[in-house]
Backbone as numpy.savetxt, mean C-alpha at the origin, in Angstrom:
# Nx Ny Nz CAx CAy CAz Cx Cy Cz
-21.71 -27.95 -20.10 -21.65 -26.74 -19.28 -20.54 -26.83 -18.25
-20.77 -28.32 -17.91 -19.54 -27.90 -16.50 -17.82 -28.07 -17.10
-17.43 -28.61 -18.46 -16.74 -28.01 -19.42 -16.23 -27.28 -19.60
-17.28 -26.26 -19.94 -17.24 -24.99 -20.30 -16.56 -24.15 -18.83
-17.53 -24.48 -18.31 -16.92 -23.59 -16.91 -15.66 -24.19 -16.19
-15.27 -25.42 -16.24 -13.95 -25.93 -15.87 -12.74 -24.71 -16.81
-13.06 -24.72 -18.48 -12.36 -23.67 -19.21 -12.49 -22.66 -18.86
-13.33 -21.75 -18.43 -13.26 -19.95 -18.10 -12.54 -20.27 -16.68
-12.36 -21.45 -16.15 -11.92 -20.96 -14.00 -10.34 -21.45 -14.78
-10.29 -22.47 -15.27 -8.54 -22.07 -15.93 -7.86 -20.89 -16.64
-8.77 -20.09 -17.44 -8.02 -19.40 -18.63 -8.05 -17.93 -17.31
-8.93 -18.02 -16.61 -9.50 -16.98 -15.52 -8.00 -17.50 -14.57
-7.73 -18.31 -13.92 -6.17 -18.69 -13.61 -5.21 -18.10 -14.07
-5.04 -18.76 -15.73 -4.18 -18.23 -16.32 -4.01 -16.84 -16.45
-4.73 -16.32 -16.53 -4.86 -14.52 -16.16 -4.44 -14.26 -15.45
-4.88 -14.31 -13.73 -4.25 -13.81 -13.46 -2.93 -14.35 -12.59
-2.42 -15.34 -13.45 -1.34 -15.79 -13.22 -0.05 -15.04 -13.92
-0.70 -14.66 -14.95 0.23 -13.50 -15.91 0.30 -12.20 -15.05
-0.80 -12.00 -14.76 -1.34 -10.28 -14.56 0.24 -10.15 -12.70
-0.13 -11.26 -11.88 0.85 -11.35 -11.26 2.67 -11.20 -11.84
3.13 -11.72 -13.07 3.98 -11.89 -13.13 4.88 -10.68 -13.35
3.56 -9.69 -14.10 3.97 -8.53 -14.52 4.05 -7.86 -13.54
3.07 -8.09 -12.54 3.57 -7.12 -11.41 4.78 -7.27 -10.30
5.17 -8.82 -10.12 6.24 -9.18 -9.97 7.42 -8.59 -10.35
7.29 -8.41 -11.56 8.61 -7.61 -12.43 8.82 -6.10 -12.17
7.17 -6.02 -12.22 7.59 -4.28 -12.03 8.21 -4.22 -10.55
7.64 -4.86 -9.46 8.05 -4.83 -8.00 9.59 -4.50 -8.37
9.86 -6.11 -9.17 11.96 -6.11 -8.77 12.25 -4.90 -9.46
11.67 -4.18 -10.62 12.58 -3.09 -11.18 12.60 -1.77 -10.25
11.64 -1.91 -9.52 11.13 -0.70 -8.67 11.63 -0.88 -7.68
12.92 -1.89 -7.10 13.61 -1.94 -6.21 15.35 -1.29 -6.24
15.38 -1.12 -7.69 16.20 -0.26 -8.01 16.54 1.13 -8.72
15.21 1.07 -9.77 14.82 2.16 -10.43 13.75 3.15 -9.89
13.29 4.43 -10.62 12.67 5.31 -9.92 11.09 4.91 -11.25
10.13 5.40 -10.70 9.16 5.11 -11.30 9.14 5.72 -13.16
9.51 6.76 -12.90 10.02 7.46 -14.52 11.11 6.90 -14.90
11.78 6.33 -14.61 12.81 5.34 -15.51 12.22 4.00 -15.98
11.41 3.41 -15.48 10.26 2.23 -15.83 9.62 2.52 -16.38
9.94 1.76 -17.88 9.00 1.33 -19.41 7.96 0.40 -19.53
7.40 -0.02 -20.06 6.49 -1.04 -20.63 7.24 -1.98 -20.89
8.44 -1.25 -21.70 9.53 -2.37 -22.52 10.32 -3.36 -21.70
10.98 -2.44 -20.22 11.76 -2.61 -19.50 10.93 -4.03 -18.75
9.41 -3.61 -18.13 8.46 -4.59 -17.64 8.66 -6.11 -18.37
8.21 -5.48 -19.89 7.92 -6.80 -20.64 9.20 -7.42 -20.81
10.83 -6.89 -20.64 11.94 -7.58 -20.82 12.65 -8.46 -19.71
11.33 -7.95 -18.42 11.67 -8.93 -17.27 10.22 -10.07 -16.98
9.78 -10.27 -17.85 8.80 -11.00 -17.77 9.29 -12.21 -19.14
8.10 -13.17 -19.63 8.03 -13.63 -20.26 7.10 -13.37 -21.54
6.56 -12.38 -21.02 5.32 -11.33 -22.55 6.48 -10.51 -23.18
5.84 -10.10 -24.61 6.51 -9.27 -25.56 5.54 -7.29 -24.99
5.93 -7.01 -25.36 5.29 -5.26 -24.63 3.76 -5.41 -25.05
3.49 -5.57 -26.85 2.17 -5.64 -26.79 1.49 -7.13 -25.95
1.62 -7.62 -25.68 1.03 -8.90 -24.68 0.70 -8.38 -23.65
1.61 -7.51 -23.04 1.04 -6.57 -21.74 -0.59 -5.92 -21.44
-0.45 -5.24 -23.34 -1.79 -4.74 -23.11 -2.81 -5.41 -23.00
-2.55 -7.13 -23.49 -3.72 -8.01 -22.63 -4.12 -7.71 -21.00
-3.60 -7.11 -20.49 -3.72 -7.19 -18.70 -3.83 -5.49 -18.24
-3.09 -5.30 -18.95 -2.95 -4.02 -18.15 -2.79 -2.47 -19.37
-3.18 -1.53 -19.04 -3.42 -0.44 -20.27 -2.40 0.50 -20.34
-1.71 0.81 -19.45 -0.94 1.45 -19.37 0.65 1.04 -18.17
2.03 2.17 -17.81 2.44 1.70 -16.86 1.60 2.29 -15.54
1.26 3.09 -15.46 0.41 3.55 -14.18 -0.77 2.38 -13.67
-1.72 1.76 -14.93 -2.31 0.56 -14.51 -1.59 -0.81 -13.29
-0.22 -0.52 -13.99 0.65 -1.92 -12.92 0.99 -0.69 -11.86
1.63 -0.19 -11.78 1.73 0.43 -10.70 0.68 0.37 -9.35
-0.35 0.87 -9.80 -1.77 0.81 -9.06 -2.19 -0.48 -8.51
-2.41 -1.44 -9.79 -2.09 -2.97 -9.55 -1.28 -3.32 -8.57
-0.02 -3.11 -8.17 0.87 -3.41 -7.40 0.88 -2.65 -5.97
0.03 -1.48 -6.02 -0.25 -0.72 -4.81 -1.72 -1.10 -4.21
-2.82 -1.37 -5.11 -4.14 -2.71 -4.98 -3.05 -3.66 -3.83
-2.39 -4.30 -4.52 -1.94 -5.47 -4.20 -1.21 -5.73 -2.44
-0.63 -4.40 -2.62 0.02 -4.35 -1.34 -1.31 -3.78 0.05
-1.84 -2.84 -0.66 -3.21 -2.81 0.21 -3.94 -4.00 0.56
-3.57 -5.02 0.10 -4.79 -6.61 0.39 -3.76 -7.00 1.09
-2.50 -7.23 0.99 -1.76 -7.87 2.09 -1.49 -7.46 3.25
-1.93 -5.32 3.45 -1.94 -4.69 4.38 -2.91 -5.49 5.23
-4.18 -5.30 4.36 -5.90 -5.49 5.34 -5.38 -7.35 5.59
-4.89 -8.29 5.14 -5.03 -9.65 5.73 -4.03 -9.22 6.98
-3.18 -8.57 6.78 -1.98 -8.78 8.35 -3.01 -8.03 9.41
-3.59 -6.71 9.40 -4.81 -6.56 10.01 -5.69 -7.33 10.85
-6.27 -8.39 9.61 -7.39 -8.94 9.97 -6.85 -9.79 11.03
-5.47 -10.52 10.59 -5.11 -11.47 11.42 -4.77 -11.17 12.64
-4.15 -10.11 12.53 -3.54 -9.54 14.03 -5.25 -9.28 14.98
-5.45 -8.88 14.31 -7.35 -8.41 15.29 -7.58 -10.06 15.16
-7.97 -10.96 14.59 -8.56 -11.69 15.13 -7.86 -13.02 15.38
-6.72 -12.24 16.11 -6.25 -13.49 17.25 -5.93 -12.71 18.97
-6.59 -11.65 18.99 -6.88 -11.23 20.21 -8.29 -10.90 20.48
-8.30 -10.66 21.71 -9.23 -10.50 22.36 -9.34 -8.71 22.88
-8.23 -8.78 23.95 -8.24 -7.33 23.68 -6.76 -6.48 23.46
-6.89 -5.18 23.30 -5.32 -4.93 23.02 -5.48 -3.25 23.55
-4.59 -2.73 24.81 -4.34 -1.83 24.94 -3.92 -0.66 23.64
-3.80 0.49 23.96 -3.57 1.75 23.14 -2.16 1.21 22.41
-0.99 1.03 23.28 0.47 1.01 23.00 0.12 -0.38 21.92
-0.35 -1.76 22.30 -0.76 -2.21 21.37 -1.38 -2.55 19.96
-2.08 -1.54 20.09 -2.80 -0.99 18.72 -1.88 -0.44 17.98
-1.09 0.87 18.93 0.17 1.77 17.58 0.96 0.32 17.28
1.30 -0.73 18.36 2.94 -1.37 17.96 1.72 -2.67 16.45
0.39 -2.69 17.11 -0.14 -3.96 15.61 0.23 -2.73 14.40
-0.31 -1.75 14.11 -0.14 -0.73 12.94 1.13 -0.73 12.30
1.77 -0.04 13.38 3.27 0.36 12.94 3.84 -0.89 12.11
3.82 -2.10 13.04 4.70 -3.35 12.60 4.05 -4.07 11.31
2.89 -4.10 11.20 2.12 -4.37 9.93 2.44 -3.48 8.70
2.60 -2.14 8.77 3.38 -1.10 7.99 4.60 -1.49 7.55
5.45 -1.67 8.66 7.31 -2.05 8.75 7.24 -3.01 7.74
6.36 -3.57 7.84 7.08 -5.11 6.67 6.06 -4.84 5.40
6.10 -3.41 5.32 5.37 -3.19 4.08 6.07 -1.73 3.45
6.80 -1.78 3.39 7.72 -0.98 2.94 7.58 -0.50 1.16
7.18 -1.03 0.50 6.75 -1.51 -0.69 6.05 -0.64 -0.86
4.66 -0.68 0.10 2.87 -0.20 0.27 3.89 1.68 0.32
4.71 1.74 1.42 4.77 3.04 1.63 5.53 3.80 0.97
6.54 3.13 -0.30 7.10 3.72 -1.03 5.96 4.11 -2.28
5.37 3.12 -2.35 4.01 3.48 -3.95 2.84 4.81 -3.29
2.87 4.64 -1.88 2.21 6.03 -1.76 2.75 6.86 -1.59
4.04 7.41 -1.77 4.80 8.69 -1.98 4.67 8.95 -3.24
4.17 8.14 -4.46 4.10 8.84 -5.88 3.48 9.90 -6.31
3.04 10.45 -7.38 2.04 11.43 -7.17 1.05 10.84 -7.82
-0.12 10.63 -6.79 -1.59 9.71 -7.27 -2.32 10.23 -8.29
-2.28 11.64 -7.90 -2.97 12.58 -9.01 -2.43 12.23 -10.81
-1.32 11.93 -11.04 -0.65 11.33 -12.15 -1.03 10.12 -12.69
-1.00 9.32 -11.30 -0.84 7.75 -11.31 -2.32 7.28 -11.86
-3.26 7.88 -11.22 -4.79 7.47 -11.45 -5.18 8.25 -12.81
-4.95 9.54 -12.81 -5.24 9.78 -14.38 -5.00 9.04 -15.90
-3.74 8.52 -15.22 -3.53 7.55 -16.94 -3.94 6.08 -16.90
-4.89 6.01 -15.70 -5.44 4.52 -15.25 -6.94 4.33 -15.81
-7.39 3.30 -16.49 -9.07 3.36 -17.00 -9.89 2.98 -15.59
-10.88 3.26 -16.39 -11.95 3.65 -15.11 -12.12 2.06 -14.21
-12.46 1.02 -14.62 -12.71 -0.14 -14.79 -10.93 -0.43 -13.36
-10.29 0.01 -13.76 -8.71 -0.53 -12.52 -8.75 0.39 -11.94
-9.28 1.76 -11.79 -9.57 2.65 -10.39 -10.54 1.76 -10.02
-11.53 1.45 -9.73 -12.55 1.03 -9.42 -12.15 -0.07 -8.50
-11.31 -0.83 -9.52 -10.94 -2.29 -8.63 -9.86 -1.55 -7.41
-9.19 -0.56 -7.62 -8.33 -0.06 -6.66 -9.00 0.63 -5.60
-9.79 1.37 -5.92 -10.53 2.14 -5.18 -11.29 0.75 -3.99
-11.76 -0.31 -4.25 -12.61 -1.20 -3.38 -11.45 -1.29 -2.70
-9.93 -1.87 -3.11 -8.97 -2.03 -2.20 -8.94 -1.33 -0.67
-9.01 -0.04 -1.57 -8.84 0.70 -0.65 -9.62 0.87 0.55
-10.95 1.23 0.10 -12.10 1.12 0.97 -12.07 -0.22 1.99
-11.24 -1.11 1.71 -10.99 -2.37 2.20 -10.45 -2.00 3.32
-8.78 -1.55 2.89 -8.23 -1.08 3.81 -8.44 -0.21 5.06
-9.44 0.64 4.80 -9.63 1.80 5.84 -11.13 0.98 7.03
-11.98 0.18 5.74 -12.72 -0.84 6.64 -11.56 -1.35 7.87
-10.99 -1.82 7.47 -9.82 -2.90 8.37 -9.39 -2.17 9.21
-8.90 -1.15 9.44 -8.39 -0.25 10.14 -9.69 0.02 10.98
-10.44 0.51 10.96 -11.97 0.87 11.22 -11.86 -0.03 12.49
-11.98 -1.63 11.72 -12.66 -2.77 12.27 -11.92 -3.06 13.43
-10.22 -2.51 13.50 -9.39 -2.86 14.27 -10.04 -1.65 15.36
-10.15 -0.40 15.60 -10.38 0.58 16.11 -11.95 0.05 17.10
-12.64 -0.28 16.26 -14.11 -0.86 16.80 -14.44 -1.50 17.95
-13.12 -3.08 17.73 -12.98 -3.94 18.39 -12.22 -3.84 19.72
-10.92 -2.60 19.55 -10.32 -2.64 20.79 -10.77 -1.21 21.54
-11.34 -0.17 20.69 -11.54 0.78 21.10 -12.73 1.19 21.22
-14.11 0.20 21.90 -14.95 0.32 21.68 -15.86 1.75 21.81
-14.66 2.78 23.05 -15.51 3.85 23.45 -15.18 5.39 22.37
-14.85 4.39 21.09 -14.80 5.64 19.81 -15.78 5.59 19.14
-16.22 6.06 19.17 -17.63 6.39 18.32 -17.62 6.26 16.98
-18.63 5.96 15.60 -18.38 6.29 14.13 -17.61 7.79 13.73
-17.85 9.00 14.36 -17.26 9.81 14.45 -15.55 10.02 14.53
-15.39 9.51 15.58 -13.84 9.74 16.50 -13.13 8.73 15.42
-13.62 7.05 15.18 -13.27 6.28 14.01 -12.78 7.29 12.65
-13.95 7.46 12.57 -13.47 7.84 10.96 -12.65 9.28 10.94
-12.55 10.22 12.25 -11.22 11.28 12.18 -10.13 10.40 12.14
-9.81 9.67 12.99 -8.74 8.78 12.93 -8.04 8.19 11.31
-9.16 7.56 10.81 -8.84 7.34 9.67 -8.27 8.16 8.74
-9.15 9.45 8.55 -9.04 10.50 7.70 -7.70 11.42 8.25
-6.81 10.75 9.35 -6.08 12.08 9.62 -4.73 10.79 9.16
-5.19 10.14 9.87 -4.00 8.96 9.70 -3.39 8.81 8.22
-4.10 8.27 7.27 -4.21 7.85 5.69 -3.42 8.93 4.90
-3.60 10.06 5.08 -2.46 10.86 4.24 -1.57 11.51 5.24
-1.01 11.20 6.08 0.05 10.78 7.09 0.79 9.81 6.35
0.19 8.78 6.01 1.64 7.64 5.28 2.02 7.97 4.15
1.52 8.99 3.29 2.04 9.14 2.01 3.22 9.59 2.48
3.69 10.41 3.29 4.96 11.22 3.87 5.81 10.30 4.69
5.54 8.87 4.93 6.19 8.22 5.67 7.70 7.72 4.85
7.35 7.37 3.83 8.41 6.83 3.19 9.68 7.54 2.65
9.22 9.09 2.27 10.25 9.82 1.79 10.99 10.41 3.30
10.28 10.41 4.10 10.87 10.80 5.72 11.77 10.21 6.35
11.48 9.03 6.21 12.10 7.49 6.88 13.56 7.30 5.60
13.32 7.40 4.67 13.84 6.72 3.60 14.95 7.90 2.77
15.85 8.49 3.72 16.84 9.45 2.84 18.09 9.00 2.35
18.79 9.55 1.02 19.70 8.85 0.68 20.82 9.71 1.08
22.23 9.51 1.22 23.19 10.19 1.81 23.12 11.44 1.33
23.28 11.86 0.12 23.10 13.15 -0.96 21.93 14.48 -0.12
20.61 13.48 0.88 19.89 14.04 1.31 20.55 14.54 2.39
20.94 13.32 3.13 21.18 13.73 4.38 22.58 14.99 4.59
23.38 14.86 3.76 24.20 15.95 3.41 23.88 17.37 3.14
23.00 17.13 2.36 22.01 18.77 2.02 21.53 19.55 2.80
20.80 18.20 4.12 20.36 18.83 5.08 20.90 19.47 5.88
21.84 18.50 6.16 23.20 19.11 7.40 23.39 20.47 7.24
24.47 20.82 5.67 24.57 21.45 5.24 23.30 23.13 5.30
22.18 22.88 4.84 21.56 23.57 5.16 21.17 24.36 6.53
21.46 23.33 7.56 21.46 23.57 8.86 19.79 23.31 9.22
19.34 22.62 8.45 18.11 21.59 8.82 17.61 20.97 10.18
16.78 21.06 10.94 16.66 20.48 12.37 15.85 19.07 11.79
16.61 18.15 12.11 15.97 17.09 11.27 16.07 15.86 12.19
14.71 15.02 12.94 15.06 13.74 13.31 14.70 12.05 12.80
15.66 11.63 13.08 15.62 10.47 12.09 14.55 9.37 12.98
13.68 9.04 12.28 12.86 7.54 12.36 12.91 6.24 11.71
12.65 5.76 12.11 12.55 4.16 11.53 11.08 4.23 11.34
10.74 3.21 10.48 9.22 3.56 9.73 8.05 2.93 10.92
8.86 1.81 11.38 8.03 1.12 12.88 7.78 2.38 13.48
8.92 3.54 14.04 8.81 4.18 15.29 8.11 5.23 15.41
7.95 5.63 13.87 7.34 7.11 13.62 5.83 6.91 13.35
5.59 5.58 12.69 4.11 5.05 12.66 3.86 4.53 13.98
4.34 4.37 14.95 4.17 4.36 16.28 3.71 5.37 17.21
4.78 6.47 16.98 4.45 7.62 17.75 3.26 8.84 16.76
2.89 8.65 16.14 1.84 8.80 15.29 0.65 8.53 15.65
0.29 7.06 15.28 -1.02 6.38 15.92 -0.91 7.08 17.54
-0.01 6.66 18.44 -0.12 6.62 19.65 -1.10 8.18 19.88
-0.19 9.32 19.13 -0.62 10.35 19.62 -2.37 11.05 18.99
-2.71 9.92 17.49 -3.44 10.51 16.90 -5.25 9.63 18.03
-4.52 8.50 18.70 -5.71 7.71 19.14 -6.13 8.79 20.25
-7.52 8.99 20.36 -7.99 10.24 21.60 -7.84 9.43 22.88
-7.73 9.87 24.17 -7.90 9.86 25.69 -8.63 8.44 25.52
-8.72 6.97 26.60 -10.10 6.73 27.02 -10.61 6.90 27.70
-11.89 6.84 27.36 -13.43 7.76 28.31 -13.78 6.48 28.88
């Protein structure tokens, strides 16, 4: 028996030692390409799997995608956790600058939520929403937990507006923050009133303004 189970915690390794690699790959292609230009083929030609090997791990490309947006949500909630639990307490301006700066070096997280989810999750099986979906719920816990701890005089109420106003606020962060010259030309051109942020400053002045008065 203990054999046996030494074999399933390796081959269970080996999994998802693969399941990483692929998402690895998709990361680097998605640092230059747009999500509709990324194949299965393209994935499996930067990895070490052949395309059908893929479907050992993953069912579709929207599955890695998701996978890789899972992924960046768990490294969101650990910078979180850590930042909350190495203080004690943390003023308002503190709270926007832990958010914002935990965001900033997640640049990644805020480009995969500008996709369109409605797309992304439909061609995903039920079984990897599920695992994405806990992510998530992770995430907004964490956020929660951060709110709890420094802001004790918010109620479950005032918490969870916060959450719910905040969370689809970042889907818009990345295409805001993130224009390419072609844009910024269009705009001009158009005669656009347009001001520029950095992804720290605007997730800054955001939180700052979305946290209520303290009582």
């Amino acid at each position: 028996c203990q054999e046996r189970g030494n074999v399933m915690t390796g081959s269970s390794k080996r999994s998802s030692a693969r399941r990483e690699e692929i998402l690895n790959a998709c990361e680097k292609l998605y640092a230059t390409m747009n999500f509709r230009e990324i194949t299965l083929r393209e994935i499996g030609e930067a990895t070490t799997f052949t395309r059908p090997s893929i479907y050992n791990y993953f069912h579709t490309k929207e599955e890695i995608f998701l996978g890789l947006l899972k992924r960046e949500y768990d490294l969101w909630v650990a910078a979180l956790e850590d930042a909350a639990g190495s203080r004690e307490q943390m003023t308002d301006e503190e709270i926007a600058a832990c958010i914002a700066g935990t965001l900033a070096q997640r640049q990644l997280l805020l480009k995969l939520l500008s996709t369109n989810h409605f797309d992304l999750e439909e061609s995903c099986s039920v079984e990897a929403l599920v695992d994405f979906k806990i992510s998530y719920a992770k995430t907004l816990d964490a956020v929660g937990a951060l709110l709890a701890k420094f802001r004790p005089d918010m109620d479950e109420t005032a918490v969870q507006e916060f959450q719910f106003t905040f969370f689809p606020f970042l889907f818009g962060v990345y295409p805001y923050t993130t224009l390419t010259d072609r844009q910024k030309e269009t705009m001009e051109r158009a005669g656009v009133r347009f001001a520029y942020y950095s992804v720290y400053d605007m997730i800054h002045r955001a939180v700052t303004k979305m946290l209520p008065a303290r009582s």
